Coordinates of C-alpha atoms in Angstrom, one line a residue:
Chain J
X1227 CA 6.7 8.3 15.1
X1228 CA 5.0 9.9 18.4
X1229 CA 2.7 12.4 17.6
X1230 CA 0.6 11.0 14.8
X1231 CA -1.2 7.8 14.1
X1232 CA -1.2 6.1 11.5
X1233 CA -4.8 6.4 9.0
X1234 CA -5.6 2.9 10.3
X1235 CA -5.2 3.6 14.1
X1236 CA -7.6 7.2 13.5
X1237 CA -10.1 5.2 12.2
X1238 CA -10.4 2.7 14.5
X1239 CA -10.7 5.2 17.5
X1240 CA -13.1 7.0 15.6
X1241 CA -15.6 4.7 13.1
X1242 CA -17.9 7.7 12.6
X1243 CA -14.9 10.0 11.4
X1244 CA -13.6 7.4 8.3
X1245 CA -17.5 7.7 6.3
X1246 CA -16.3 11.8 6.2
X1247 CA -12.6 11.0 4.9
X1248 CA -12.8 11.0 1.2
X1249 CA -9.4 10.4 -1.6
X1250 CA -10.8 12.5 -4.8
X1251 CA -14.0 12.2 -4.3
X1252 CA -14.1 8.8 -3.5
X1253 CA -14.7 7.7 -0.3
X1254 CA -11.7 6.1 2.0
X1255 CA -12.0 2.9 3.7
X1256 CA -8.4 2.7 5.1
X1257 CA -7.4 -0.9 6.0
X1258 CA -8.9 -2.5 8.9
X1259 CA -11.8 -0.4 8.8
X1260 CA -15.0 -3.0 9.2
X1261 CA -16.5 -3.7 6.5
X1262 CA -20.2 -2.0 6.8
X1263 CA -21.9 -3.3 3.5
X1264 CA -24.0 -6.4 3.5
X1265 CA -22.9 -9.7 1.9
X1266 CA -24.5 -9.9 -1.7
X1267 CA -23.0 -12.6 -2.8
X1268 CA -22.1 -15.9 -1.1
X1269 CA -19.8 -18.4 -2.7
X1270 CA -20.4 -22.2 -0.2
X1271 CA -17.6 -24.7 -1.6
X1272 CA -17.9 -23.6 -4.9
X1273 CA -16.2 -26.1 -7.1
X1274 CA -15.9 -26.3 -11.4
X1275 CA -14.9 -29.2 -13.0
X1276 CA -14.8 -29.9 -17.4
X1277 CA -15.0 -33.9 -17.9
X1278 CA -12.5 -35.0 -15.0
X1279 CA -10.0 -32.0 -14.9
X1280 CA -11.0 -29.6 -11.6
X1281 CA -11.1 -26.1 -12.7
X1282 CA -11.7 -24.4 -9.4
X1283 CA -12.2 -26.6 -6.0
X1284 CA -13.8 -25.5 -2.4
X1285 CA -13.9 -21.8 -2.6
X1286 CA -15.7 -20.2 0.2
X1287 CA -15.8 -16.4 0.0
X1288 CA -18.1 -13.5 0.4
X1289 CA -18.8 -10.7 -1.5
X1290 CA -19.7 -7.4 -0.5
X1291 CA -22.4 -5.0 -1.9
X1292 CA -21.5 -2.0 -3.6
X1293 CA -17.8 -3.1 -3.5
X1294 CA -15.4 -4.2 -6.5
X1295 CA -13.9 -7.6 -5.7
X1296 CA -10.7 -8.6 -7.9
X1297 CA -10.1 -12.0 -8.8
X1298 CA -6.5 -12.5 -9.8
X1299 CA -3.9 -15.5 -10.1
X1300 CA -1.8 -17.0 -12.8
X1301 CA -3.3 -18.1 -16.3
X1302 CA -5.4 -21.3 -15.6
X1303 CA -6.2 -20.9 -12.0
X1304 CA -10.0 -20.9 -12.4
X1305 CA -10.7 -17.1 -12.0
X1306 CA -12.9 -17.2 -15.3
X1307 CA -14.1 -20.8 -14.2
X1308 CA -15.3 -18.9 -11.0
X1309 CA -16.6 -16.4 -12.4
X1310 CA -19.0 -17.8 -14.8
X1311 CA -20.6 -19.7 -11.8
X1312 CA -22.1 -16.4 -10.7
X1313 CA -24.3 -16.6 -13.5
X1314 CA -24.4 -19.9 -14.6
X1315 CA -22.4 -18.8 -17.9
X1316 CA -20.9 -22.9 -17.4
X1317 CA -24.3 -24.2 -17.8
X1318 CA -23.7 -23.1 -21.6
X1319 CA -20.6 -25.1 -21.5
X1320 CA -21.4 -28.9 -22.2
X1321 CA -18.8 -30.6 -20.2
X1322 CA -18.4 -28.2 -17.1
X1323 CA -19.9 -29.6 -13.7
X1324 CA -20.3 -27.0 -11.1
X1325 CA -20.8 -28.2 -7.0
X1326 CA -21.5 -26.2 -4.2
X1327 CA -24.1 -23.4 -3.8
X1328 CA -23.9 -19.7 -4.7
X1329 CA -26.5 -17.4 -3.4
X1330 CA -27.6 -14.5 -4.5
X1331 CA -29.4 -12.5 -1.9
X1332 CA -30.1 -15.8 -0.1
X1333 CA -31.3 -17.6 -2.7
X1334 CA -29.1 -20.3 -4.1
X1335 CA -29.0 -19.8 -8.4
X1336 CA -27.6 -23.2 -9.3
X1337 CA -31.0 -24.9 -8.0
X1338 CA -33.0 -26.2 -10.8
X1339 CA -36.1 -24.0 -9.8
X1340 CA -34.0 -21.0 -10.5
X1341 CA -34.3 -20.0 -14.5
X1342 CA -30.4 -19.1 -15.7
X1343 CA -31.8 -16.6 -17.9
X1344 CA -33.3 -14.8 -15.1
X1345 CA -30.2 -15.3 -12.9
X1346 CA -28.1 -13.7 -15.9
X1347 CA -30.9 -10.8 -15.9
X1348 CA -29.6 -10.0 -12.0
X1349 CA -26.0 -10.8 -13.1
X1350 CA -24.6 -9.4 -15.9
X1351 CA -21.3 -10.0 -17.3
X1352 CA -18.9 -8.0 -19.5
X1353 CA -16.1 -9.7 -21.5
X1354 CA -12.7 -9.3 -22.5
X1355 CA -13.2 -8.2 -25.9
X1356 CA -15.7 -5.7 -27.1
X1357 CA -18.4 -7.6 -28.6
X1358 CA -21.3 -5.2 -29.7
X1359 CA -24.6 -6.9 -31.6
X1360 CA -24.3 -6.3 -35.5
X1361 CA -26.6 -3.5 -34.7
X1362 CA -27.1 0.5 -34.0
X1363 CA -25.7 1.6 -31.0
X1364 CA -29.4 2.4 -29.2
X1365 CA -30.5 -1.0 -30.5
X1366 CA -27.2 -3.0 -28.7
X1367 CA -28.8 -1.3 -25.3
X1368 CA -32.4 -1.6 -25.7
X1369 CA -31.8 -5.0 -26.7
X1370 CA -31.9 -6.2 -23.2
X1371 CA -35.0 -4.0 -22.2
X1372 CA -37.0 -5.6 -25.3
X1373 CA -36.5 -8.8 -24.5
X1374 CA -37.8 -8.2 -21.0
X1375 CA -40.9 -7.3 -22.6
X1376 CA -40.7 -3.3 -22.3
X1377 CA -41.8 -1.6 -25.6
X1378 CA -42.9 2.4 -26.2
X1379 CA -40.2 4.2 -28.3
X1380 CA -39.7 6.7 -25.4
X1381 CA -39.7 4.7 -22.6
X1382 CA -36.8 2.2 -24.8
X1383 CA -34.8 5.9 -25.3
X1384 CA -35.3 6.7 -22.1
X1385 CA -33.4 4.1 -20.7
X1386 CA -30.7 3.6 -23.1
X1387 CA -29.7 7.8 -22.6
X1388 CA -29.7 6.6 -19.2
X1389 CA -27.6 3.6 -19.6
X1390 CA -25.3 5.2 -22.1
X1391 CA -24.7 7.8 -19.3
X1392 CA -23.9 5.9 -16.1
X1393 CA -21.2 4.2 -18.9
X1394 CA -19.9 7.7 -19.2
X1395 CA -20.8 7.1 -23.0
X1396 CA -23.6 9.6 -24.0
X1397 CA -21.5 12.7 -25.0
X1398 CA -19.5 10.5 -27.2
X1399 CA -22.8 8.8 -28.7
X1400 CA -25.5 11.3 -28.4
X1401 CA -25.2 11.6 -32.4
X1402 CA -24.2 8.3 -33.5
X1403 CA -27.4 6.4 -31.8
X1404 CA -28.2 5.2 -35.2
X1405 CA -25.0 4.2 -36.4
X1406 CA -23.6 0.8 -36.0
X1407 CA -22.0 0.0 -32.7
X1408 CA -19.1 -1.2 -34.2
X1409 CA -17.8 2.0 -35.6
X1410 CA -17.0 2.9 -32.1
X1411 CA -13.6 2.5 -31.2
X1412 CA -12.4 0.0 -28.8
X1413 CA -12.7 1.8 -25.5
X1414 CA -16.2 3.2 -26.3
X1415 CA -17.4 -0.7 -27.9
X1416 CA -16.5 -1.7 -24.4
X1417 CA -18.3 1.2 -22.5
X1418 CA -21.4 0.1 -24.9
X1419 CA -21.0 -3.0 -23.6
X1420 CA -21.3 -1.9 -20.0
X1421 CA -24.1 0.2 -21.2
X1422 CA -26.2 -2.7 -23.0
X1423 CA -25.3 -4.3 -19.1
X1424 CA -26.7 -1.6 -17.0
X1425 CA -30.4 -1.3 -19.2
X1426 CA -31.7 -4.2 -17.3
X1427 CA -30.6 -3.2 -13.9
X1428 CA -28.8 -6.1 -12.7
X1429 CA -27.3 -6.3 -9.3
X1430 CA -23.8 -7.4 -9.6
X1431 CA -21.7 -6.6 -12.9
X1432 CA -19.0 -9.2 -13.6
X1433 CA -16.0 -8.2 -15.5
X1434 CA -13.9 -11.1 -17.3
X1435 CA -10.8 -8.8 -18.2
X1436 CA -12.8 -6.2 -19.4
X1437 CA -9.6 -4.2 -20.1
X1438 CA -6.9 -6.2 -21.6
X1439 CA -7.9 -5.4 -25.7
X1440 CA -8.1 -1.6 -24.5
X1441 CA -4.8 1.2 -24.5
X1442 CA -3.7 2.9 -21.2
X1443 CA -6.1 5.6 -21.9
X1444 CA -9.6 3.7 -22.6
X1445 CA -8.7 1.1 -19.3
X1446 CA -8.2 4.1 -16.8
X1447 CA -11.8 5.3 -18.3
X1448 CA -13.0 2.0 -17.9
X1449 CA -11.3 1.3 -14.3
X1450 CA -12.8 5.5 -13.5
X1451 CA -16.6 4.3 -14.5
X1452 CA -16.2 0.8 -12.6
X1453 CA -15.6 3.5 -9.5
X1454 CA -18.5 5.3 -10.4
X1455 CA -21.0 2.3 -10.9
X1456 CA -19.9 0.6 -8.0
X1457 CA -22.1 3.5 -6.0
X1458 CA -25.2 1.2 -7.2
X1459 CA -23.9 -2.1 -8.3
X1460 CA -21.6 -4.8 -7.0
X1461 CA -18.8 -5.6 -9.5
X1462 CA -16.4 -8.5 -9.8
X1463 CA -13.7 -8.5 -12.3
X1464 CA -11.1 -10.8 -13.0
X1465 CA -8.1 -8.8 -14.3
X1466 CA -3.9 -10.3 -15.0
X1467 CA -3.3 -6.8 -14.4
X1468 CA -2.7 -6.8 -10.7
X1469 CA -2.1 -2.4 -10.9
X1470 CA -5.5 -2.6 -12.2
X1471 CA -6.7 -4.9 -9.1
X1472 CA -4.6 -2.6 -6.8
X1473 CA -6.2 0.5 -8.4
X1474 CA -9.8 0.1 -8.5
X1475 CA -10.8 -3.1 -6.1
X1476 CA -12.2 -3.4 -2.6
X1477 CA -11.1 -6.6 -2.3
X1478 CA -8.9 -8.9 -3.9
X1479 CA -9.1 -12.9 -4.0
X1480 CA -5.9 -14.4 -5.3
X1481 CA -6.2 -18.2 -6.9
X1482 CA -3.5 -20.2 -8.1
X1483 CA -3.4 -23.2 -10.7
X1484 CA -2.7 -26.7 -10.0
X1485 CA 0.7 -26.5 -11.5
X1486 CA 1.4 -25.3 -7.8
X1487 CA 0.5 -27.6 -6.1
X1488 CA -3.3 -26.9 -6.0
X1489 CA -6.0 -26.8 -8.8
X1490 CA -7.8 -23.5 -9.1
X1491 CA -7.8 -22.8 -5.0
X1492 CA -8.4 -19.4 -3.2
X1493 CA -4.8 -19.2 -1.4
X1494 CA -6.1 -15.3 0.0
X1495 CA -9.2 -13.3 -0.1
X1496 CA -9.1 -9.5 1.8
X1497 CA -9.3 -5.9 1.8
X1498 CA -7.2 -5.2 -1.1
X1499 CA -5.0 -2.4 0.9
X1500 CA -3.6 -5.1 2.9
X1501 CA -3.3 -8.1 0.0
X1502 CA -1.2 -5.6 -1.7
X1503 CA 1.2 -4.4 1.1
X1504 CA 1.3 -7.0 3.4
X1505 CA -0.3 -10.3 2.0
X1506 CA -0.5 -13.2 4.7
X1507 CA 0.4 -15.9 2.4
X1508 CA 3.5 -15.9 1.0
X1509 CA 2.3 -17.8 -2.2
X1510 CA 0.3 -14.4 -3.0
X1511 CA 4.0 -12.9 -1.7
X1512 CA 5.4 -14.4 -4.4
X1513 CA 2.6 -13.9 -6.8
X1514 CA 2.0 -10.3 -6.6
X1515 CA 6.0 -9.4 -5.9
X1516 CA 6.7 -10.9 -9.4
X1517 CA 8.5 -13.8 -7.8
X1518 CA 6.5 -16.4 -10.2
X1519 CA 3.6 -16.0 -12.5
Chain D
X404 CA 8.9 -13.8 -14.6
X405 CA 12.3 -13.5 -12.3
X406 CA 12.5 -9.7 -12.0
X407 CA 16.2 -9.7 -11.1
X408 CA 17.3 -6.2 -12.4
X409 CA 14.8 -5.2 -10.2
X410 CA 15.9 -6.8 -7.0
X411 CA 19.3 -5.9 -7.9
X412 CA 18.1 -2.3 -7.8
X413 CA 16.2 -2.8 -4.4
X414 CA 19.3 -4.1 -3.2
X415 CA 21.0 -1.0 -4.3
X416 CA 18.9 1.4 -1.9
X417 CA 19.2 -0.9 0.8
X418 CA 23.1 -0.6 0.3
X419 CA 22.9 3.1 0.1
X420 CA 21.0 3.4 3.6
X421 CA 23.3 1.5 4.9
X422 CA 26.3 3.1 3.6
X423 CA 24.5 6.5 5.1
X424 CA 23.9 4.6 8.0
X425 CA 27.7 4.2 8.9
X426 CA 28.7 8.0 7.4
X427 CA 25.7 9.2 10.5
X428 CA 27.7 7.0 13.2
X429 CA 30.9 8.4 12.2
X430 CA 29.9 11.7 12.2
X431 CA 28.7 11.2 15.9
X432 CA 31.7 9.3 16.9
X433 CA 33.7 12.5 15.5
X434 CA 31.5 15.4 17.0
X435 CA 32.1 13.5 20.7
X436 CA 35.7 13.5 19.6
X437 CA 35.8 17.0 18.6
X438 CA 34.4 18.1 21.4
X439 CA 36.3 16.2 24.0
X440 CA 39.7 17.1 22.4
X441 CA 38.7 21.0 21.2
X442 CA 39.4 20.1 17.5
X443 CA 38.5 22.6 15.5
X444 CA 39.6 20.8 12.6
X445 CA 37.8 17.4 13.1
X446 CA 34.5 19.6 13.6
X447 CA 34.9 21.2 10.3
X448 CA 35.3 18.5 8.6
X449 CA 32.0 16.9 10.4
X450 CA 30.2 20.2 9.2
X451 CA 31.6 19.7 5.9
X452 CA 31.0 15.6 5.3
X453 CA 27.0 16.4 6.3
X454 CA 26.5 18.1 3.2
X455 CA 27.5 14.3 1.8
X456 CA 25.0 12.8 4.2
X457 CA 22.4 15.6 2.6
X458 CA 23.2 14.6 -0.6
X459 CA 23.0 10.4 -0.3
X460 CA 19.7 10.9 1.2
X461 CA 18.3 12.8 -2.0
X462 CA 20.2 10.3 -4.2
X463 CA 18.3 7.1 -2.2
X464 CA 15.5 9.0 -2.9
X465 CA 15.5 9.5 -6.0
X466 CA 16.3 6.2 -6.6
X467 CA 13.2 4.9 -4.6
X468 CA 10.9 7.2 -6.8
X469 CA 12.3 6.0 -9.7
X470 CA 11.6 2.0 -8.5
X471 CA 8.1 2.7 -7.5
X472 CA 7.4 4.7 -10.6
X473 CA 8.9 2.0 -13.4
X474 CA 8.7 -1.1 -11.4
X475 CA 5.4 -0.8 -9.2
X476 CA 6.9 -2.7 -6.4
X477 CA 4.3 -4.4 -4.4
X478 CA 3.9 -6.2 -0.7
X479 CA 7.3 -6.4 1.0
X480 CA 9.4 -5.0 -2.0
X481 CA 6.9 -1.8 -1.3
X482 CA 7.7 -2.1 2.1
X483 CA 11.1 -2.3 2.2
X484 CA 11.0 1.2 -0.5
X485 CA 8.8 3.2 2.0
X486 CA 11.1 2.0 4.9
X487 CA 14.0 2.7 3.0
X488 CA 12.6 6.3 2.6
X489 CA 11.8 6.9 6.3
X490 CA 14.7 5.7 7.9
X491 CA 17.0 7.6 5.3
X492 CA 15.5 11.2 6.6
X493 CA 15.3 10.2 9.7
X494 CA 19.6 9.6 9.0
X495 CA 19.8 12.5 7.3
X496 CA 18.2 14.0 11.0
X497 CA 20.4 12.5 12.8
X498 CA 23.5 13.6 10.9
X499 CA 22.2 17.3 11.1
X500 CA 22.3 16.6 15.1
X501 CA 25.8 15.7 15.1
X502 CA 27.0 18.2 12.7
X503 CA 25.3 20.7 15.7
X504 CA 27.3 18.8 18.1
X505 CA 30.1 19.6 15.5
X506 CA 29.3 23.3 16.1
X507 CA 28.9 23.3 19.7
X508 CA 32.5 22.1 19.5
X509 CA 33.3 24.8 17.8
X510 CA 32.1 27.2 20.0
X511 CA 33.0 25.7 23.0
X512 CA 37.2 25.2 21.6
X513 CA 38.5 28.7 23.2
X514 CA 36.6 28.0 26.2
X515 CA 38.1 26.2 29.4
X516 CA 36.6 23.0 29.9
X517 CA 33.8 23.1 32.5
X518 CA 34.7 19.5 33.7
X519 CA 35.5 16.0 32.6
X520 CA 33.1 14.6 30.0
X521 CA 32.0 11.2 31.5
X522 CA 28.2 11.1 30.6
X523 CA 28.1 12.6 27.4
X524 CA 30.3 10.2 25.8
X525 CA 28.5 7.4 27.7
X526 CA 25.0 8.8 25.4
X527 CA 26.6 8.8 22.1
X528 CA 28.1 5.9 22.6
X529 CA 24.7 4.4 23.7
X530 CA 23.5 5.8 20.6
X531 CA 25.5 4.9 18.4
X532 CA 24.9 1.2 19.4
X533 CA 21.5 1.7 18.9
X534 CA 21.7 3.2 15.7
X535 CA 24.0 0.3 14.5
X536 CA 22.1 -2.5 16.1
X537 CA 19.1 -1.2 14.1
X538 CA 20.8 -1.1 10.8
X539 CA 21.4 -4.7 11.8
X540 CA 18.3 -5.5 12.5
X541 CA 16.8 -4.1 9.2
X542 CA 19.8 -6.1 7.4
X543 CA 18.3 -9.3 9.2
X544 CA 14.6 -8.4 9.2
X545 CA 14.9 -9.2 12.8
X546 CA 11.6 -7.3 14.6
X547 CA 12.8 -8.8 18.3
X548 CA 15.9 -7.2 18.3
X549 CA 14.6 -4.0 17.0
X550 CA 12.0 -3.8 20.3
X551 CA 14.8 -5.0 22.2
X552 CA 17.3 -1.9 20.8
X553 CA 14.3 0.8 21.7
X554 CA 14.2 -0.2 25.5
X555 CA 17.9 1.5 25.3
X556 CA 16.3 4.5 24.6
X557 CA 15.2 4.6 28.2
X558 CA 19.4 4.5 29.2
X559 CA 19.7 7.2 27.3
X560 CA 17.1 9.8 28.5
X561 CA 17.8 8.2 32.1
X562 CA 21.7 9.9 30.7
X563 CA 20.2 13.0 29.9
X564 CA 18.4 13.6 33.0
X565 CA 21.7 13.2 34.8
X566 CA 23.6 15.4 32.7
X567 CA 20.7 18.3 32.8
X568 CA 20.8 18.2 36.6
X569 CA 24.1 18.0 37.0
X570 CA 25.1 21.3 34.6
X571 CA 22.2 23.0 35.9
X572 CA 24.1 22.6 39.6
X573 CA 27.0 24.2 37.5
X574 CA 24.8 27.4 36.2
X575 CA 23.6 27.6 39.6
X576 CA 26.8 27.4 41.8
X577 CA 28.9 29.9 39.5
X578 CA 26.9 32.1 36.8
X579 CA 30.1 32.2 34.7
X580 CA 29.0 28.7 33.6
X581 CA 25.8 29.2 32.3
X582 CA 27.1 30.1 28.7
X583 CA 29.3 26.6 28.5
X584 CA 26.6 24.5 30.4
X585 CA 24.1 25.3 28.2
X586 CA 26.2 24.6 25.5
X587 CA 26.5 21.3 26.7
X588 CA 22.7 20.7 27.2
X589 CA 22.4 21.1 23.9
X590 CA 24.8 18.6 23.0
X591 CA 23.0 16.0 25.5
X592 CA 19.6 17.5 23.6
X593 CA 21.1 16.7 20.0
X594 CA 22.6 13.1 21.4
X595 CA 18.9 12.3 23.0
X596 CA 17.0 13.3 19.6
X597 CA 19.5 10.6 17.9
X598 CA 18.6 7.8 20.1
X599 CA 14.8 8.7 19.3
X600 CA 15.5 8.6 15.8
X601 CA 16.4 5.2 15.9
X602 CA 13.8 4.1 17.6
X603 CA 11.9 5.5 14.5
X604 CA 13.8 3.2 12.6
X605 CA 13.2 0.0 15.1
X606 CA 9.6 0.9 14.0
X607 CA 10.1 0.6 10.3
X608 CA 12.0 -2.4 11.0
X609 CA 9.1 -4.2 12.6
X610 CA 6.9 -2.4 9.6
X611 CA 9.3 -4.2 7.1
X612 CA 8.5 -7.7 8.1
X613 CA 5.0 -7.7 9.9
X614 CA 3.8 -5.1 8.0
X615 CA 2.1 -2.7 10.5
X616 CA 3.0 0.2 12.2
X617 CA 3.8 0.2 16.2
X618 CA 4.9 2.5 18.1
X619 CA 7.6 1.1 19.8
X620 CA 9.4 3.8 22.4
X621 CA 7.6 6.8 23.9
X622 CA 10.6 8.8 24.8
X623 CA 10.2 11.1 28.2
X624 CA 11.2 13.9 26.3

């Protein structure tokens, strides 16, 4: 090993040279490389609790614009819990009690002079099974728009063909717009989905499992357009498939349950290149190695 | 989830690098031997049991591939497979030096010995400890002894220097030695890319339990 360095080393000597480096098309951020994009998203002791039972206690973590953060752990250990703090998805949920301050863009969207519906208008949220409205396939995406108040026939079309093509969906829809969305088949229901997402132009895109109801085939699609939207939006997706995590995040946060120990912590939280090969913890050693879980 | 046929498996390559491991430091053991006591024989047989070398390496790899493929090793499994791939070609190197040795022995068997090999010997030996205490080292995931094992390199250029100067005084005190000195350089040359290799596989031992790469021996030649 003396003539070459390794990725890592090159880009460290030479910042400028890693923004040319690109893996099919994508662009390469080998590990170590600073992080460049500003912080969207701050989580500040973020705690969940239903009744008396902690869900998820003092997580403290920053996300990254226009990067994919993967939340992962064993069943239980609050990723979901988390998750639905971003956009106040517990408020719906009578016995949850969420602490601690998540800001969005600086401002804090727990506070009572913040309107959830609005915070869910900059945070949208895809779920782990396909769940189209009972309704046409251009209706399930200009729903959104409409209820924003937008109306005109062309502008509505205009932005659904837009939405329907950043979710890669549009060839496969072009002439089914009137049909029902749920003739679609799974991976293409979830791809609406995204769609229906995208129409009102949030900032960050959260994905509870957005996968696990789809075959091998529909996920890569899935994981190929999460690549693809994360050039204008910030995505977080909680995923029990840690290839999935490896594949397509930025980061990677790894949580584990109280049964070890703690209730719904974050053990580690880094570039996902390094949680993957060379974790610091070895509770995420153990985790992602298959040792437990 | 216990994923045991899996560790059993990772255990498996492991065994095989090592197993190549002590089939390279035989090999160099021999090729010394051979050429110290003009046995044709033994270096045939040295030129003959690399092919077996050749072949464990592709066997290891295939194995490896076929771990990352159906088991998607992550962390330090994954880094124990991508070390267990570099530092079984960098064997499979290392056996190709001393089945060269193995030839210069060969070549060398109908010609009168130039002089007493003294330093020579001393080198393989040297490198030979090396590549055993690094084989150790990866067996006890031991980085400290793996940086201690790549400062011998330094003994073993410091070797080679002496030899080169001193078969060079041969080539230039009688001509009639330049064919057999040279001959011998190149078995100093093939003992001094050895001891490099293993610091190559110091490296992936420190790679193996801190995870990064370091560059841990720049050799003079």
């Amino acid at each position: 090993m003396r003539e070459t360095t390794t990725p890592g080393q090159a880009a460290r000597e030479d910042g400028a040279h890693t923004a040319a480096v690109s893996v099919g098309g994508l662009p390469y951020r080998p590990a170590h490389a600073p992080e460049t994009a500003p912080v969207v998203l701050r989580l500040d002791n973020v705690a969940v609790a239903y009744g008396e039972r902690p869900a998820v206690q003092d997580v403290t973590m920053d996300i990254y614009k226009n990067r994919i953060t993967a939340l992962i752990g064993p069943s239980g250990c609050g990723k979901s819990s988390l998750l639905r703090c971003v956009n106040r998805m517990n408020d719906l949920i009578h016995s949850a009690k969420v602490t601690g301050r998540v800001y969005l863009d600086g401002v804090d969207i727990n506070s009572d002079a913040v309107d959830p519906v609005q915070a869910r208008r900059h945070v949208g949220m895809v779920f782990q099974k396909p769940n189209p409205f009972p309704m046409s396939v251009r209706e399930n995406v200009a729903f959104g728009p409409k209820r924003q108040g937008m109306s005109g026939r062309g502008r509505l079309n205009e932005i659904v063909e837009k939405a329907l093509r950043s979710a890669a969906l549009w060839d496969e829809v072009a002439d089914k717009m009137d049909q029902p969305g749920t003739v679609l088949s799974g991976g293409q229901q979830q791809r609406l989905c995204i769609a229906r997402v995208l129409a009102v132009r949030p900032e960050i895109i959260l994905m509870d499992e957005p996968c696990s109801a789809l075959d091998p085939v529909a996920t890569l699609k899935i994981e190929d357009l999460m690549r693809e939207l994360a050039r204008d939006y910030t995505i977080v997706i909680v995923t029990h498939n840690m290839q999935q995590a490896a594949r397509v995040s930025d980061y990677t946060a790894f949580m584990l349950a109280s049964e070890h120990g703690v209730n719904g912590r974050l053990i580690e939280y880094g570039a996902t290149n390094e949680i993957f090969t060379n974790p610091k913890d070895k509770r995420t050693e153990d985790y992602i190695t298959g040792s437990f879980g | 989830m216990t994923r045991t046929a899996f560790e059993r498996q990772l255990l498996a390559v492991q065994e095989d690098m090592l197993v190549m491991a002590g089939m390279v430091e035989t090999a160099i053991e021999r090729g010394i031997e051979a050429l110290k006591t003009r046995n044709v024989n033994l270096a045939q047989r040295i030129i003959e049991d690399d092919l077996k070398i050749n072949r464990k390496r592709y066997e290891t790899e295939d194995k490896c591939l076929e771990l990352i493929a159906t088991q998607q090793p992550l962390a330090s499994d994954l880094r124990t497979i991508v070390s267990v791939l570099h530092i079984t070609v960098d064997l499979e190197r290392m056996g190709d030096h001393a089945e060269g040795i193995a030839k210069i022995a060969l070549m060398l068997a109908d010609e009168p010995p130039l002089k007493p090999y003294i330093d020579i010997p001393r080198m393989a030996q040297t490198a030979n400890d090396m590549l055993m205490g690094s084989i150790e080292a990866f067996k006890d995931r031991d980085p400290a002894r793996a940086r201690a094992i790549c400062d011998q390199d330094d003994e073993v250029d410091a070797l080679y220097e002496q030899v080169y100067r001193e078969l060079l005084t041969f080539m230039i005190n009688d001509p009639r030695t330049i064919q057999r000195a040279t001959y011998l350089i190149w078995v100093a040359h093939n003992l001094e890319r050895i001891a490099d290799r293993v610091t190559n596989i110091c490296e992936r031992v420190v790679y193996l339990v801190e995870g990064h790469i370091e560059e841990l021996n720049v050799s003079k030649y």
